[in-house]
Amino acid sequence: MNVISTHIGQPVSRIDGVAKVTGQAKYAAEPHPPGMLYGVVVNSPIARGRIETIHDAEARQIPGVIEIMTHLNRPHAALFEKSYMDGLGVPGAPYRPLHDGEIHFNGQPVAVVFAETFEAAREAAMLVRVDYERWPHNANFEVALHQKYMPSKTRSNYVPPKPRGDAAAAYALSAVKTEGRYHLAPEHHNPMEMHATTVIVEDDGTFTVWDKTQGPQAVQAYLASALSLSKDQVRVRNPYVGGAFGSGLRAVYNVFLATLAAKMLKRAVRVTLTRPQMFTHAFRPEAVMDIALGASRDGTLQSMIVKGVTDTSRFEHNMENIVIWGLINYRCPNATADYKVAPRDTYTSSDMRAPGAATGVNLLEMAIDEMAYACGMDPLAFRLHNYSDIDAMHDMPLTSKALRDAMAQGAQHFGWHDRSMIPGSMRDGRELVGWGMATGIWDAMFSPTSARARLGQDGRLHIATAASDIGTGTYTILAQTAAEAFGMPLDRIDIELGDSALPECPTEGGSWTAASAGAAVWLACHSLRTKLFAALARCKNAPSWARQDSVKLEGGALHGMNENAQDSLSLSDALSLTGQDVLEAEETAKPGLRGKISQMRKARFTHSAVFCEVRVDPELGTVRVTRLVNAVAAGRIMNPKTAASQIRGAMVMATGMALHEDSLMDERVGQFMNHNFAEYHIPAHADIPDMDVLFVNEHDDEVSPLGVKGVGEIGMCGTAAAIANAIFHATGRRERNLPITLGA
Amino acid sequence: MRSFSYSRPSALDEACQGAESVRFLAGGTNLIDLMKSDVERPAHVVDIKSLPMRDITDRPDGGLRLGALVTNADTAAHPLVTGRYPLLASAILAGASPQIRNMATNGGNLNQRTRCHYFYDPAMACNKRSPGTGCAARGGRNRIMAVLGTSDACIATFPSDMCIALAALNATVNLHGPQGERTVSVRDYHRLPGDTPWRDNVLQPGEIVTAIDLPPAPFGPHHTYLKIRDRQSFAFAIVSVAVGLQMEDGRIRRGSIALGGVGTKPWCVPEAEALLNGQPPSHSLFRDVAERLLHGAVADRDNAAKIRLAPRVIERALWQAAVGTPQSQTDKAIR
Ligand SMILES: Cc1cc2nc3c(=O)[nH]c(=O)nc-3n(C[C@H](O)[C@H](O)[C@H](O)COP(=O)(O)OP(=O)(O)OC[C@H]3O[C@@H](n4cnc5c(N)ncnc54)[C@H](O)[C@@H]3O)c2cc1C
Ligand code: SF4
């Protein structure tokens, strides 16, 4: 699609910014319907077993308590596990909240107290006592590794590694070899906004469910299925989402419990999780990767053997693509990979920002750095030497890969060429200085998406799609897209998102929203333009210049051309002339408007090159990240301001992955112990240096209709490795476990 | 949080009626959190914010009196504190966040409770929270727990930064209670857990901290508060060291040192401090002092790193103080 840019590509500030900072933007826990009850969840402190008795008499004495819902008194919900399947497509038997007395994981809801005030509900929740029969459990990852397996039915987005050559033989013959076990601790998403649901019971008995989710239509489908309702009995809304990072990809238990209770009590209810409860559902799986690399003396990779395991629950088989990235991104004639999952008695691990790649790319890029050093080569030169211009695993061409440019521009900006090769050779006072780099790769996905464009009497353009803006800037870039496509000033465009009743849009995730929803809005706006022109052409009382082909829509008004260049017509007048109140068009964007064929034959990825400077006190082991540069090749950048924010945010998160974030499992009880912000450390301001984000030019007509690849996740991939590699360069010590904490 | 009754007296005696089930509410940054987590379950809360005790005043001996209700932020910014006790200002600024320091009071800081994960979770065995239930932290995820002064019953760290500086400064706590007034040295104020870990300190029911007295501190620039933590701000200490050295002709006339992050209370060892007296600064001296301070340290499952790390932090802090280049709390580079 040929886009001339007056709006697209501009650094527009968030159009929803004012609403957010003035409290106008409504989040899931903010509607306050009359008569609303507050629900507080009671969670299981044991990992495995069975509820024997629930003592709730004392709790029911608290004034204001209306009901305590447990598996014993809950209303009907679907019986079979398959009715609880959600959009994420994790194979296995999904957890069914309050289904029966069996405990599958620590933190599992066992009761929900509903009261007229939040305070009463919380006090009563503290008074609910539950007797359990305890069964043996295992929550230890090391033990779980002994039970690792390959699920017989794989997750829908699982990409099986495709071996090539003879990796074992080539490894044995390689002149230079490196081998190591790399480990990533489990992490929790920890968006600012807690998961919450407010359910309103409408007069006709239907439910309007305000939920913190990344997919209102997915939650609608889940609730309908799990609660045996029809889809038109449930409407799910999430116009604003205070971050999610993947924690809102699956329906979290609060939305099921709140809707179930609204059904039971026939009243509006709200269930909000606490920060500790945010550690009772989704988390990024713990992972190990055994990586063996072989190269010839000149630094040519000859063999790559990657084995990876991530954890899952005992009831579902969550899978991630952690082992494939090196096979795709490096030209190496012999390569093989193996992936398994390790079950433990916890809730199911889930997708967190750049699932699979955040783990797999970072750990692999640490191993690549080791190999570069083993070959005595500069890590950047080593990567260039083994650069692949194709998807080397599938032996497929790519729609684009400007990684070479990203490496060059990132290196230039950082000053990489002044680096000394020898670890521990750069100092500043007491501190050792280290420079490290890594590359990143992430899918450039596209999902079929619909959008509606509507022109009203007020002359405003109204855009609607069921996309979710989870804080990423979707409102803004869709407004820019509509402005560009329709020829409308930004301030006369209204964007409506986050409602299951709107045109179909897949769950926000995988960085596909910009490309997919953007394309749908583009098409809908074009189609609306065409409709308007056609209506005017049919319209007898319209000025003659406006009935011709030579009319243009610019700046929110119709203008004549050539000899009629002086003539113009406002959009509301134009609409009145057509005799219609509104004019509307809905379109669905599908992959590859330019023909599906190229989609099938080409692989599509986003790439990046990350450069990092750290300072390490060699006696105290303290690490300070003092510089980060990320050069990103992500196709067309719709809005450099919001896009750079996405990259920076991901770099902060990746700094946490490298140095701080560590969910500490106490295997004895199967619980993450540091379940609050005082003890689960995300980077503070003092941990984050100035970060420079560069977008390299990457023209790609094939990847998606607007040439957009998406930028929500690529910033995670490579950044943690660049930090770890810089620590090696500073100290000469290889830390293979992330996060690298004090005393490591 | 459970229901409780509430009062806000304006006279000291009215506040100090004394019962086990009463808690004083100052800034609330610790107490309210603990009540929300169902760890503290007071029947009655006495809000002390209307009491006097909100001034910082000169003492006849050249020292200072810090009112218990002065906020941590105001204390750290007070010209008399920054002028005479930069060590204390530095330690306060090393702790928590600006927002919390704006609420937190000096009395509350002294009486804040441990951050032990298991203490915070009512489903877990914890002798400090529920006497006699056991100690789930032992054998658990105890990277942040103490290595000094622990007992079979409890290994919880006393988490304050401010109190570590107060211990190095040999401050005195002023108490007012049903039995009248008394003073206790900060070094004796907190208790070792022994087999009664539920008593953090020597405060009796009904007793209130009214002020903290600081004796003159003749350290000049020879002091430092060096805090090592898991991120560069807004994290409790893994190891922290407060040092004040009285230097004379290149020798240490008298040294004062206290450790945070590693002990069940602010950790002071007079014999270790005595080693400094009359000596010129040297690596071997500082190593000996560190060794003496760490004497008897025991690790549990996850916290052995503290024992490895602490001597190095102690030595660095002693050098910073000896040379007269105290650690900055804004420039995070450790010199
Ligand atoms: C996220 C977080 C991070 C933190 N990080 C740090 C850190 O890095 N370093 C650090 O040192 N601290 C840190 N703190 C702790 C903080 O310093 C304390 O919470 C604060 O000092 C307590 O003061 P307050 O006035 O709010 O006490 P409150 O919460 O009001 O009271 C705390 C306790 O002291 C008792 N009390 C209060 N005043 C008196 C008095 N005058 N006499 C007798 N008893 C009294 C109360 O009854 C209660 O038991 C942190 C706190 C939080 C929440
Ligand atoms: S260390 Fe102390 S506070 Fe922590 S669980 Fe044990 S007894 Fe409780």
Short mmCIF file of C-alpha atoms and ligand atoms in Angstrom, two decimals, chain B residues 116 118-119 125-128 135-137 153-156, ligand 2:
data_model
loop_
_atom_site.label_atom_id
_atom_site.label_comp_id
_atom_site.label_asym_id
_atom_site.label_seq_id
_atom_site.Cartn_x
_atom_site.Cartn_y
_atom_site.Cartn_z
CA CYS B 116 10.68 -11.36 56.29
CA TYR B 118 7.05 -15.40 55.95
CA PHE B 119 6.24 -12.86 58.65
CA ALA B 125 4.55 -20.52 60.41
CA CYS B 126 6.20 -17.55 62.08
CA ASN B 127 7.24 -17.23 65.69
CA LYS B 128 7.48 -13.48 65.45
CA CYS B 135 9.88 -20.37 61.61
CA ALA B 136 9.10 -20.98 57.95
CA ALA B 137 11.97 -18.76 56.85
CA ALA B 153 13.25 -19.46 66.57
CA CYS B 154 13.87 -16.56 64.16
CA ILE B 155 16.36 -15.32 61.57
CA ALA B 156 14.59 -12.12 60.55
S1 SF4 C 2 12.54 -15.48 60.47
FE1 SF4 C 2 11.38 -14.66 62.19
S2 SF4 C 2 9.92 -13.36 61.19
FE2 SF4 C 2 10.66 -14.76 59.62
S3 SF4 C 2 9.33 -16.56 59.69
FE3 SF4 C 2 11.00 -16.97 61.05
S4 SF4 C 2 10.17 -16.32 62.98
FE4 SF4 C 2 8.94 -15.33 61.49
#
